[in-house]
Backbone as a printed PyTorch tensor [residue, N CA C, xyz], in Angstrom:
tensor([[[ -2.0940,  -8.7180, -18.9890],
         [ -2.3300,  -8.5110, -17.5800],
         [ -3.5400,  -7.5980, -17.3950]],

        [[ -4.3230,  -7.9020, -16.3860],
         [ -5.5130,  -7.1300, -16.0560],
         [ -5.4040,  -6.6480, -14.6120]],

        [[ -5.7010,  -5.3610, -14.3940],
         [ -5.7630,  -4.8210, -13.0360],
         [ -7.2120,  -4.4640, -12.7650]],

        [[ -7.7020,  -4.9130, -11.6120],
         [ -9.0830,  -4.6120, -11.2470],
         [ -9.2270,  -4.5470,  -9.7460]],

        [[-10.3660,  -4.0180,  -9.3270],
         [-10.6810,  -3.9610,  -7.9030],
         [-10.9220,  -5.3730,  -7.3860]],

        [[-10.3860,  -5.6610,  -6.2250],
         [-10.6030,  -6.9690,  -5.6000],
         [-12.0390,  -7.0640,  -5.1180]],

        [[-12.5790,  -8.2660,  -5.1730],
         [-13.9030,  -8.4850,  -4.6010],
         [-13.7900,  -9.5460,  -3.4990]],

        [[-14.8620,  -9.7230,  -2.7710],
         [-14.8560, -10.6160,  -1.6060],
         [-14.3670, -12.0230,  -1.9640]],

        [[-14.7260, -12.5050,  -3.1400],
         [-14.3420, -13.8580,  -3.5440],
         [-12.8440, -13.9870,  -3.8160]],

        [[-12.1520, -12.8780,  -4.0050],
         [-10.7220, -12.9040,  -4.3080],
         [ -9.8500, -13.0830,  -3.0780]],

        [[-10.3790, -12.8160,  -1.8920],
         [ -9.5060, -12.6950,  -0.7270],
         [ -8.8400, -13.9860,  -0.2780]],

        [[ -9.4150, -15.1230,  -0.5570],
         [ -8.7320, -16.3720,  -0.2250],
         [ -7.4520, -16.4990,  -1.0560]],

        [[ -7.5440, -16.1520,  -2.3320],
         [ -6.3710, -16.1980,  -3.2120],
         [ -5.3860, -15.0650,  -2.8820]],

        [[ -5.9090, -13.8810,  -2.5590],
         [ -5.0390, -12.7570,  -2.1620],
         [ -4.2190, -13.1460,  -0.9420]],

        [[ -4.8470, -13.8000,   0.0130],
         [ -4.1480, -14.2500,   1.2200],
         [ -2.9240, -15.0930,   0.8390]],

        [[ -3.1190, -16.0230,  -0.0890],
         [ -2.0230, -16.9020,  -0.5260],
         [ -0.9370, -16.1090,  -1.2570]],

        [[ -1.3480, -15.1740,  -2.1040],
         [ -0.3860, -14.3570,  -2.8580],
         [  0.4770, -13.5460,  -1.8960]],

        [[ -0.1520, -12.9120,  -0.9310],
         [  0.5930, -12.0820,   0.0240],
         [  1.5290, -12.9640,   0.8490]],

        [[  1.0260, -14.0710,   1.3450],
         [  1.8620, -14.9820,   2.1510],
         [  3.0790, -15.4500,   1.3590]],

        [[  2.8490, -15.9050,   0.1360],
         [  3.9480, -16.4300,  -0.6840],
         [  4.9360, -15.3260,  -1.0700]],

        [[  4.4320, -14.1540,  -1.3670],
         [  5.3320, -13.0860,  -1.8050],
         [  6.2290, -12.5890,  -0.6780]],

        [[  5.7730, -12.6750,   0.5550],
         [  6.5840, -12.2030,   1.6750],
         [  7.4540, -13.3000,   2.2880]],

        [[  7.2920, -14.5560,   1.8540],
         [  8.1250, -15.6360,   2.3950],
         [  9.6030, -15.4200,   2.0900]],

        [[  9.9100, -14.7430,   0.9970],
         [ 11.2980, -14.5180,   0.6020],
         [ 11.7270, -13.0600,   0.7850]],

        [[ 10.8860, -12.2510,   1.3960],
         [ 11.1960, -10.8260,   1.5680],
         [ 12.2880, -10.6210,   2.6080]],

        [[ 13.0960,  -9.5840,   2.3870],
         [ 14.1610,  -9.2580,   3.3350],
         [ 13.5980,  -8.7640,   4.6640]],

        [[ 12.5710,  -7.9230,   4.5830],
         [ 11.9800,  -7.3360,   5.7910],
         [ 10.5250,  -7.7760,   5.8750]],

        [[ 10.2250,  -8.6060,   6.8460],
         [  8.8660,  -9.1110,   7.0080],
         [  8.6470,  -9.5110,   8.4580]],

        [[  7.4100,  -9.3980,   8.8930],
         [  7.1010,  -9.9270,  10.2240],
         [  6.2870, -11.2110,  10.1040]],

        [[  6.0440, -11.6490,   8.8680],
         [  5.3870, -12.9270,   8.6430],
         [  3.8780, -12.9070,   8.7290]],

        [[  3.2900, -11.7350,   9.0080],
         [  1.8240, -11.7170,   9.1330],
         [  1.1600, -10.7550,   8.1490]],

        [[  1.8540, -10.4090,   7.0780],
         [  1.2760,  -9.4850,   6.1030],
         [ -0.0480,  -9.9920,   5.5350]],

        [[ -0.1640, -11.2920,   5.3240],
         [ -1.4060, -11.8570,   4.7840],
         [ -2.5580, -11.6880,   5.7690]],

        [[ -2.2790, -11.8060,   7.0600],
         [ -3.3130, -11.5870,   8.0770],
         [ -3.6790, -10.1090,   8.1650]],

        [[ -2.6770,  -9.2430,   8.0010],
         [ -2.9180,  -7.8040,   8.0030],
         [ -3.9100,  -7.4350,   6.9040]],

        [[ -3.7360,  -7.9880,   5.7120],
         [ -4.6490,  -7.6910,   4.5970],
         [ -6.0810,  -8.0460,   4.9620]],

        [[ -6.2840,  -9.2110,   5.5170],
         [ -7.6410,  -9.6470,   5.8840],
         [ -8.1960,  -8.7610,   6.9980]],

        [[ -7.3740,  -8.4650,   7.9900],
         [ -7.8300,  -7.6060,   9.0900],
         [ -8.1740,  -6.2040,   8.6000]],

        [[ -7.3690,  -5.6580,   7.6960],
         [ -7.6690,  -4.3300,   7.1480],
         [ -8.9430,  -4.3560,   6.3100]],

        [[ -9.1270,  -5.4300,   5.5440],
         [-10.3380,  -5.5610,   4.7200],
         [-11.5950,  -5.5140,   5.5810]],

        [[-11.4930,  -6.0420,   6.7860],
         [-12.6460,  -6.0980,   7.6860],
         [-12.7160,  -4.9050,   8.6410]],

        [[-11.9170,  -3.8780,   8.3870],
         [-11.8460,  -2.7350,   9.3010],
         [-12.5840,  -1.5140,   8.7500]],

        [[-12.6440,  -0.4790,   9.5790],
         [-13.2890,   0.7780,   9.1850],
         [-12.4550,   1.5950,   8.2100]],

        [[-11.1730,   1.2760,   8.0470],
         [-10.2970,   2.0730,   7.1860],
         [-10.1980,   1.5120,   5.7670]],

        [[-10.8710,   0.4060,   5.5130],
         [-10.8390,  -0.2540,   4.1990],
         [-11.5480,   0.5950,   3.1450]],

        [[-10.9180,   0.7040,   1.9860],
         [-11.4850,   1.4110,   0.8390],
         [-11.5210,   0.4170,  -0.3240]],

        [[-12.6730,  -0.1180,  -0.6720],
         [-12.7350,  -1.1430,  -1.7170],
         [-12.0590,  -0.7330,  -3.0270]],

        [[-12.1970,   0.5320,  -3.4150],
         [-11.6170,   0.9970,  -4.6830],
         [-10.0950,   0.9690,  -4.6790]],

        [[ -9.4840,   0.8650,  -3.4910],
         [ -8.0270,   0.8820,  -3.3870],
         [ -7.4580,  -0.4490,  -2.9030]],

        [[ -8.2000,  -1.5070,  -3.1410],
         [ -7.6880,  -2.8650,  -2.9990],
         [ -7.7150,  -3.4450,  -4.4030]],

        [[ -6.5530,  -3.4950,  -5.0200],
         [ -6.4530,  -3.8630,  -6.4330],
         [ -5.6670,  -5.1480,  -6.6020]],

        [[ -6.0660,  -5.9200,  -7.6110],
         [ -5.3280,  -7.1360,  -7.9420],
         [ -4.8420,  -7.0550,  -9.3810]],

        [[ -3.7580,  -7.7680,  -9.6250],
         [ -3.2410,  -7.9520, -10.9810],
         [ -3.4650,  -9.4190, -11.3280]],

        [[ -4.0250,  -9.6440, -12.5100],
         [ -4.2740, -11.0070, -12.9840],
         [ -3.4980, -11.2530, -14.2730]],

        [[ -2.9510, -12.4450, -14.3750],
         [ -2.3320, -12.9050, -15.6030],
         [ -2.9940, -14.2400, -15.9230]],

        [[ -3.5960, -14.3270, -17.0920],
         [ -4.3230, -15.5500, -17.4920],
         [ -5.3290, -15.9750, -16.4220]],

        [[ -6.0780, -14.9950, -15.9080],
         [ -7.1130, -15.1950, -14.8910],
         [ -6.5810, -15.7030, -13.5480]],

        [[ -5.2780, -15.5840, -13.3300],
         [ -4.6660, -15.9730, -12.0620],
         [ -4.2420, -14.6960, -11.3400]],

        [[ -4.5960, -14.5840, -10.0460],
         [ -4.1700, -13.4270,  -9.2600],
         [ -2.6860, -13.5830,  -8.9520]],

        [[ -1.8930, -12.6070,  -9.4080],
         [ -0.4450, -12.6630,  -9.2270],
         [  0.0850, -11.5060,  -8.3890]],

        [[ -0.7730, -10.5150,  -8.1260],
         [ -0.3420,  -9.3650,  -7.3410],
         [ -1.4950,  -8.6680,  -6.6730]],

        [[ -1.1800,  -7.9240,  -5.6090],
         [ -2.2030,  -7.1960,  -4.8550],
         [ -1.5820,  -5.9640,  -4.2260]],

        [[ -2.3410,  -4.8880,  -4.2010],
         [ -1.9530,  -3.6750,  -3.4860],
         [ -3.1540,  -3.2100,  -2.6840]],

        [[ -2.8770,  -2.6800,  -1.4970],
         [ -3.9550,  -2.1830,  -0.6460],
         [ -3.5490,  -0.8490,  -0.0480]],

        [[ -4.4330,   0.1220,  -0.1740],
         [ -4.2840,   1.4100,   0.4890],
         [ -5.4860,   1.5830,   1.3930]],

        [[ -5.2230,   1.9530,   2.6290],
         [ -6.2900,   2.1640,   3.6060],
         [ -6.1520,   3.5640,   4.1950]],

        [[ -7.2270,   4.0240,   4.8070],
         [ -7.1920,   5.3520,   5.4120],
         [ -6.3770,   5.3420,   6.7030]],

        [[ -5.7430,   6.4740,   6.9530],
         [ -4.9880,   6.6810,   8.1800],
         [ -5.0960,   8.1470,   8.5630]],

        [[ -5.0040,   8.4230,   9.8280],
         [ -5.0460,   9.8110,  10.3010],
         [ -3.6250,  10.3470,  10.4210]],

        [[ -3.4610,  11.5720,   9.9590],
         [ -2.2270,  12.3280,  10.1790],
         [ -2.6950,  13.6710,  10.7200]],

        [[ -2.5330,  13.8460,  12.0310],
         [ -3.1050,  15.0260,  12.6700],
         [ -4.6080,  14.9950,  12.5220]],

        [[ -5.1840,  16.0880,  12.0230],
         [ -6.6370,  16.1250,  11.8380],
         [ -7.0390,  15.8540,  10.3890]],

        [[ -6.1120,  15.2700,   9.6070],
         [ -6.4080,  14.9450,   8.2060],
         [ -6.5100,  13.4390,   8.0170]],

        [[ -7.1910,  13.0300,   6.9530],
         [ -7.2710,  11.6230,   6.5830],
         [ -6.4490,  11.4200,   5.3190]],

        [[ -5.4740,  10.5420,   5.4070],
         [ -4.5760,  10.2480,   4.2950],
         [ -4.6370,   8.7560,   4.0030]],

        [[ -3.7470,   8.2900,   3.1400],
         [ -3.7100,   6.8820,   2.7670],
         [ -2.4040,   6.2400,   3.1970]],

        [[ -2.5020,   4.9690,   3.5470],
         [ -1.3460,   4.1720,   3.9140],
         [ -1.2630,   2.9950,   2.9510]],

        [[ -0.1360,   2.8350,   2.2830],
         [  0.0650,   1.7160,   1.3680],
         [  0.6980,   0.5790,   2.1500]],

        [[ -0.0380,  -0.4990,   2.2740],
         [  0.4830,  -1.6860,   2.9570],
         [ -0.5140,  -2.8150,   2.7950]],

        [[ -0.1070,  -3.8980,   2.2530],
         [  1.1590,  -4.1210,   1.5730],
         [  0.9870,  -4.1310,   0.0540]],

        [[  2.1140,  -4.1950,  -0.6280],
         [  2.1840,  -4.4860,  -2.0640],
         [  2.8030,  -5.8660,  -2.1580]],

        [[  2.1320,  -6.7740,  -2.8340],
         [  2.6100,  -8.1560,  -2.9050],
         [  2.4930,  -8.6880,  -4.3300]],

        [[  3.5910,  -9.2820,  -4.8100],
         [  3.6240,  -9.9110,  -6.1280],
         [  4.2100, -11.3030,  -5.9430]],

        [[  3.5600, -12.3150,  -6.5320],
         [  4.1080, -13.6640,  -6.4460],
         [  5.5580, -13.6640,  -6.9210]],

        [[  6.4380, -14.3900,  -6.2500],
         [  7.8650, -14.3560,  -6.6030],
         [  8.1530, -14.6100,  -8.0810]],

        [[  7.4650, -15.5400,  -8.6900],
         [  7.7520, -15.8590, -10.0950],
         [  7.2630, -14.7780, -11.0620]],

        [[  6.5190, -13.7990, -10.5610],
         [  6.0230, -12.6950, -11.3940],
         [  6.6930, -11.3610, -11.0360]],

        [[  7.6270, -11.3900, -10.0910],
         [  8.3240, -10.1550,  -9.7080],
         [  9.2920,  -9.7320, -10.8090]],

        [[  9.6390,  -8.4480, -10.8030],
         [ 10.5550,  -7.8580, -11.7790],
         [ 10.0180,  -7.9040, -13.2040]],

        [[  8.6910,  -7.8460, -13.3320],
         [  8.0500,  -7.8090, -14.6440],
         [  7.1720,  -6.5740, -14.8100]],

        [[  7.2490,  -5.6360, -13.8640],
         [  6.4860,  -4.3970, -13.9610],
         [  5.0840,  -4.4570, -13.3810]],

        [[  4.7140,  -5.5750, -12.7880],
         [  3.3630,  -5.7240, -12.2410],
         [  3.1670,  -4.8100, -11.0320]],

        [[  4.1490,  -4.7660, -10.1450],
         [  4.0690,  -3.8830,  -8.9920],
         [  3.9620,  -2.4310,  -9.4190]],

        [[  4.7190,  -2.0590, -10.4260],
         [  4.6760,  -0.6810, -10.9480],
         [  3.2870,  -0.3290, -11.4490]],

        [[  2.6900,  -1.2420, -12.1870],
         [  1.3520,  -0.9830, -12.7290],
         [  0.3210,  -0.8610, -11.6110]],

        [[  0.4400,  -1.6890, -10.5800],
         [ -0.4790,  -1.6000,  -9.4430],
         [ -0.3100,  -0.2710,  -8.7110]],

        [[  0.9200,   0.1470,  -8.4960],
         [  1.1760,   1.4150,  -7.8090],
         [  0.6050,   2.5800,  -8.6100]],

        [[  0.8710,   2.6130,  -9.9020],
         [  0.3990,   3.7270, -10.7260],
         [ -1.1230,   3.7780, -10.7950]],

        [[ -1.7620,   2.6310, -10.8550],
         [ -3.2310,   2.6050, -10.8610],
         [ -3.7800,   3.0600,  -9.5110]],

        [[ -3.1370,   2.6340,  -8.4290],
         [ -3.5580,   3.0780,  -7.0900],
         [ -3.3900,   4.5890,  -6.9550]],

        [[ -2.3020,   5.1390,  -7.4650],
         [ -2.1020,   6.5950,  -7.4410],
         [ -3.2450,   7.3070,  -8.1640]],

        [[ -3.5880,   6.8070,  -9.3310],
         [ -4.6450,   7.4310, -10.1440],
         [ -5.9810,   7.4430,  -9.3940]],

        [[ -6.3480,   6.3240,  -8.8120],
         [ -7.6170,   6.2270,  -8.0840],
         [ -7.5820,   7.1100,  -6.8410]],

        [[ -6.4640,   7.0930,  -6.1250],
         [ -6.3370,   7.9150,  -4.9150],
         [ -6.4680,   9.4030,  -5.2410]],

        [[ -5.9120,   9.8270,  -6.3690],
         [ -6.0630,  11.2270,  -6.7960],
         [ -7.5270,  11.5390,  -7.0780]],

        [[ -8.2130,  10.6340,  -7.7550],
         [ -9.6270,  10.8370,  -8.0680],
         [-10.4730,  10.9160,  -6.7970]],

        [[-10.0580,  10.1750,  -5.7700],
         [-10.7820,  10.1800,  -4.4980],
         [-10.3940,  11.3700,  -3.6230]],

        [[ -9.4630,  12.1840,  -4.1100],
         [ -9.0660,  13.4640,  -3.5180],
         [ -8.3540,  13.3610,  -2.1690]],

        [[ -7.5590,  12.3170,  -1.9890],
         [ -6.6540,  12.2610,  -0.8460],
         [ -5.4320,  13.1060,  -1.1720]],

        [[ -4.6930,  13.5250,  -0.1420],
         [ -3.5070,  14.3590,  -0.3450],
         [ -2.2080,  13.5640,  -0.4140]],

        [[ -2.0840,  12.5280,   0.4140],
         [ -0.8270,  11.7880,   0.4900],
         [ -1.0590,  10.2880,   0.5960]],

        [[ -0.0870,   9.5380,   0.0560],
         [  0.0450,   8.1090,   0.3240],
         [  1.3330,   7.9540,   1.1110]],

        [[  1.2560,   7.2360,   2.2210],
         [  2.3870,   7.0660,   3.1260],
         [  2.7120,   5.5780,   3.2090]],

        [[  3.9880,   5.2480,   3.3490],
         [  4.3720,   3.8480,   3.4500],
         [  5.6970,   3.6950,   4.1730]],

        [[  5.9400,   2.4710,   4.5930],
         [  7.2630,   2.0480,   5.0420],
         [  7.6870,   1.0160,   4.0150]],

        [[  8.8030,   1.2950,   3.3240],
         [  9.1900,   0.3850,   2.2500],
         [ 10.6200,   0.5650,   1.7950]],

        [[ 10.9650,  -0.1720,   0.7720],
         [ 12.3300,  -0.1950,   0.2480],
         [ 12.7210,   1.1550,  -0.3350]],

        [[ 13.8310,   1.6810,   0.1690],
         [ 14.2940,   3.0040,  -0.2550],
         [ 14.8660,   3.0160,  -1.6660]],

        [[ 15.0380,   1.8540,  -2.2750],
         [ 15.5140,   1.8230,  -3.6630],
         [ 14.3750,   1.5710,  -4.6550]],

        [[ 13.2090,   1.1810,  -4.1590],
         [ 12.0830,   0.8660,  -5.0500],
         [ 11.0970,   2.0300,  -5.1630]],

        [[ 10.5770,   2.4930,  -4.0630],
         [  9.4930,   3.4770,  -4.0930],
         [  9.8830,   4.8700,  -4.5880]],

        [[ 11.1090,   5.3360,  -4.3970],
         [ 11.4530,   6.6670,  -4.9160],
         [ 11.2680,   6.8090,  -6.4300]],

        [[ 11.3500,   5.7250,  -7.1760],
         [ 11.1580,   5.8260,  -8.6300],
         [  9.7280,   6.2370,  -9.0020]],

        [[  8.8130,   6.1280,  -8.0370],
         [  7.4210,   6.5490,  -8.2660],
         [  7.1360,   7.9240,  -7.6710]],

        [[  8.1710,   8.5680,  -7.1440],
         [  7.9980,   9.9000,  -6.5840],
         [  7.8970,   9.9470,  -5.0700]],

        [[  8.0770,   8.8180,  -4.4090],
         [  8.0500,   8.8030,  -2.9430],
         [  9.3350,   9.4350,  -2.4100]],

        [[  9.1700,  10.2460,  -1.3840],
         [ 10.2920,  10.9110,  -0.7220],
         [ 10.1320,  10.6960,   0.7830]],

        [[ 11.1870,  10.9620,   1.5560],
         [ 11.0310,  10.8300,   3.0060],
         [  9.8110,  11.6180,   3.4800]],

        [[  8.9950,  10.9920,   4.3090],
         [  7.7590,  11.6250,   4.7910],
         [  8.0580,  12.9150,   5.5510]],

        [[  9.2290,  12.9950,   6.1380],
         [  9.6000,  14.1940,   6.8890],
         [  9.6170,  15.4370,   5.9970]],

        [[  9.8390,  15.2650,   4.7070],
         [  9.8090,  16.3890,   3.7560],
         [  8.4420,  17.0710,   3.7900]],

        [[  7.4000,  16.2980,   4.0710],
         [  6.0240,  16.8060,   4.0940],
         [  5.5210,  17.0270,   5.5180]],

        [[  6.4270,  16.9730,   6.4830],
         [  6.0360,  17.1810,   7.8730],
         [  5.2400,  16.0250,   8.4390]],

        [[  5.4020,  14.8350,   7.8610],
         [  4.7030,  13.6440,   8.3570],
         [  5.6770,  12.8740,   9.2330]],

        [[  5.2990,  12.6880,  10.4820],
         [  6.1760,  12.0520,  11.4560],
         [  5.6860,  10.6590,  11.7970]],

        [[  6.6070,   9.7980,  12.1670],
         [  6.2810,   8.4370,  12.5930],
         [  6.1250,   8.3960,  14.1080]],

        [[  5.2250,   7.5570,  14.6170],
         [  5.0700,   7.4280,  16.0700],
         [  6.1550,   6.5480,  16.6940]],

        [[  7.0060,   5.9440,  15.8700],
         [  8.0890,   5.1060,  16.3550],
         [  9.3600,   5.4690,  15.6000]],

        [[ 10.4810,   5.0760,  16.1470],
         [ 11.7590,   5.3880,  15.5200],
         [ 11.9330,   4.5530,  14.2560]],

        [[ 12.2460,   5.2370,  13.1620],
         [ 12.4250,   4.5570,  11.8780],
         [ 13.3500,   5.4020,  11.0110]],

        [[ 14.1140,   4.7530,  10.1750],
         [ 15.0220,   5.4680,   9.2830],
         [ 14.2140,   6.3390,   8.3150]],

        [[ 14.6540,   7.5510,   8.1520],
         [ 13.9710,   8.5240,   7.3000],
         [ 13.7970,   8.0080,   5.8700]],

        [[ 14.7970,   7.2830,   5.3730],
         [ 14.7440,   6.8570,   3.9690],
         [ 13.7360,   5.7430,   3.6860]],

        [[ 13.2080,   5.0710,   4.7070],
         [ 12.2150,   4.0160,   4.4650],
         [ 10.7950,   4.4250,   4.8490]],

        [[ 10.6570,   5.5420,   5.5500],
         [  9.3390,   6.0780,   5.9050],
         [  9.0500,   7.1930,   4.9120]],

        [[  8.2100,   6.8790,   3.9140],
         [  8.0550,   7.7470,   2.7510],
         [  6.6140,   8.1870,   2.5320]],

        [[  6.4880,   9.2400,   1.7380],
         [  5.1660,   9.7480,   1.3640],
         [  5.1990,  10.1980,  -0.0900]],

        [[  4.0350,  10.1510,  -0.7000],
         [  3.8550,  10.5930,  -2.0840],
         [  2.7240,  11.6130,  -2.1020]],

        [[  3.0040,  12.8350,  -2.5840],
         [  1.9450,  13.8440,  -2.6570],
         [  1.0780,  13.6070,  -3.8940]],

        [[ -0.2070,  13.5330,  -3.6960],
         [ -1.1200,  13.2710,  -4.8160],
         [ -1.5320,  14.5400,  -5.5500]],

        [[ -1.4290,  15.6930,  -4.9090],
         [ -1.8630,  16.9390,  -5.5450],
         [ -0.8510,  18.0640,  -5.3840]],

        [[ -0.4770,  18.3930,  -4.1710],
         [  0.3530,  19.5570,  -3.8950],
         [  1.6520,  19.1190,  -3.2300]],

        [[  2.7440,  19.1130,  -3.9910],
         [  4.0330,  18.6700,  -3.4720],
         [  4.6090,  19.6200,  -2.4310]],

        [[  4.0290,  20.8020,  -2.2810],
         [  4.5210,  21.7630,  -1.2920],
         [  3.7430,  21.7160,   0.0210]],

        [[  2.6840,  20.9170,   0.0600],
         [  1.8470,  20.8360,   1.2620],
         [  2.6200,  20.1490,   2.3870]],

        [[  2.4600,  20.6550,   3.5930],
         [  3.0770,  20.0750,   4.7870],
         [  1.9680,  19.7690,   5.7980]],

        [[  2.0050,  18.5790,   6.3640],
         [  0.9910,  18.1910,   7.3490],
         [  1.4290,  18.4960,   8.7800]],

        [[  2.7310,  18.4500,   9.0420],
         [  3.2820,  18.7500,  10.3640],
         [  2.5260,  18.0300,  11.4800]],

        [[  2.4220,  16.7120,  11.3320],
         [  1.7100,  15.8950,  12.3100],
         [  2.2230,  14.4500,  12.2460]],

        [[  1.8540,  13.6810,  13.2440],
         [  2.2670,  12.2800,  13.3450],
         [  1.1760,  11.3720,  12.7950]],

        [[  1.5870,  10.3810,  12.0320],
         [  0.6500,   9.3930,  11.5070],
         [  0.1560,   8.5100,  12.6530]],

        [[ -1.1000,   8.1090,  12.5770],
         [ -1.6960,   7.2000,  13.5580],
         [ -2.0020,   5.8790,  12.8510]],

        [[ -1.4070,   4.8160,  13.3250],
         [ -1.6900,   3.5050,  12.7590],
         [ -2.8870,   2.8940,  13.4560]],

        [[ -3.7950,   2.3010,  12.6930],
         [ -4.9560,   1.6190,  13.2920],
         [ -4.4860,   0.3420,  13.9900]],

        [[ -5.3130,  -0.1540,  14.8810],
         [ -4.9330,  -1.3070,  15.7150],
         [ -4.5590,  -2.5400,  14.8900]],

        [[ -5.0840,  -2.6570,  13.6790],
         [ -4.8060,  -3.8140,  12.8400],
         [ -3.3110,  -3.9690,  12.5400]],

        [[ -2.5650,  -2.8730,  12.5920],
         [ -1.1250,  -2.9270,  12.3480],
         [ -0.3410,  -3.4390,  13.5620]],

        [[ -0.9730,  -3.4810,  14.7080],
         [ -0.3130,  -3.9920,  15.9060],
         [  0.8470,  -3.1270,  16.3880]],

        [[  0.7800,  -1.8560,  16.0800],
         [  1.8650,  -0.9290,  16.4780],
         [  1.4360,  -0.1640,  17.7280]]])
């Protein structure tokens, strides 16, 4: 398996991977593939944090982290992580997350924030965002609105995350 930064030519295949991976997801709004394209074309896109996983030169997974405001700070938002169904439960998502963490640390962001499965993301160190004083602008269960500290686990932001218009929130 190879993990690398996505390039412009990859996005047609990424679109298909994201669409297919969310077709069987428990929680989906059905437009995750469109969200990826819209984020790629937005001001919050960070090319170094759009990563793909390839197996035998086939794109089988994708992760995207984009910038988001939390109060007067700029942090990262993980959305989405997508793995083709036939490649799930093989550690590909884990490898993408860990590589994204490494790059995000090098880029000197403080937090990665996400809405996701409360049984999956905690194994990577994600905790309820409220632990870090990160608030949601909408009502959501504490256990699925999570954050990962990239440098200082004691840092508190004490502010509400702002979603860019591409999220439709």
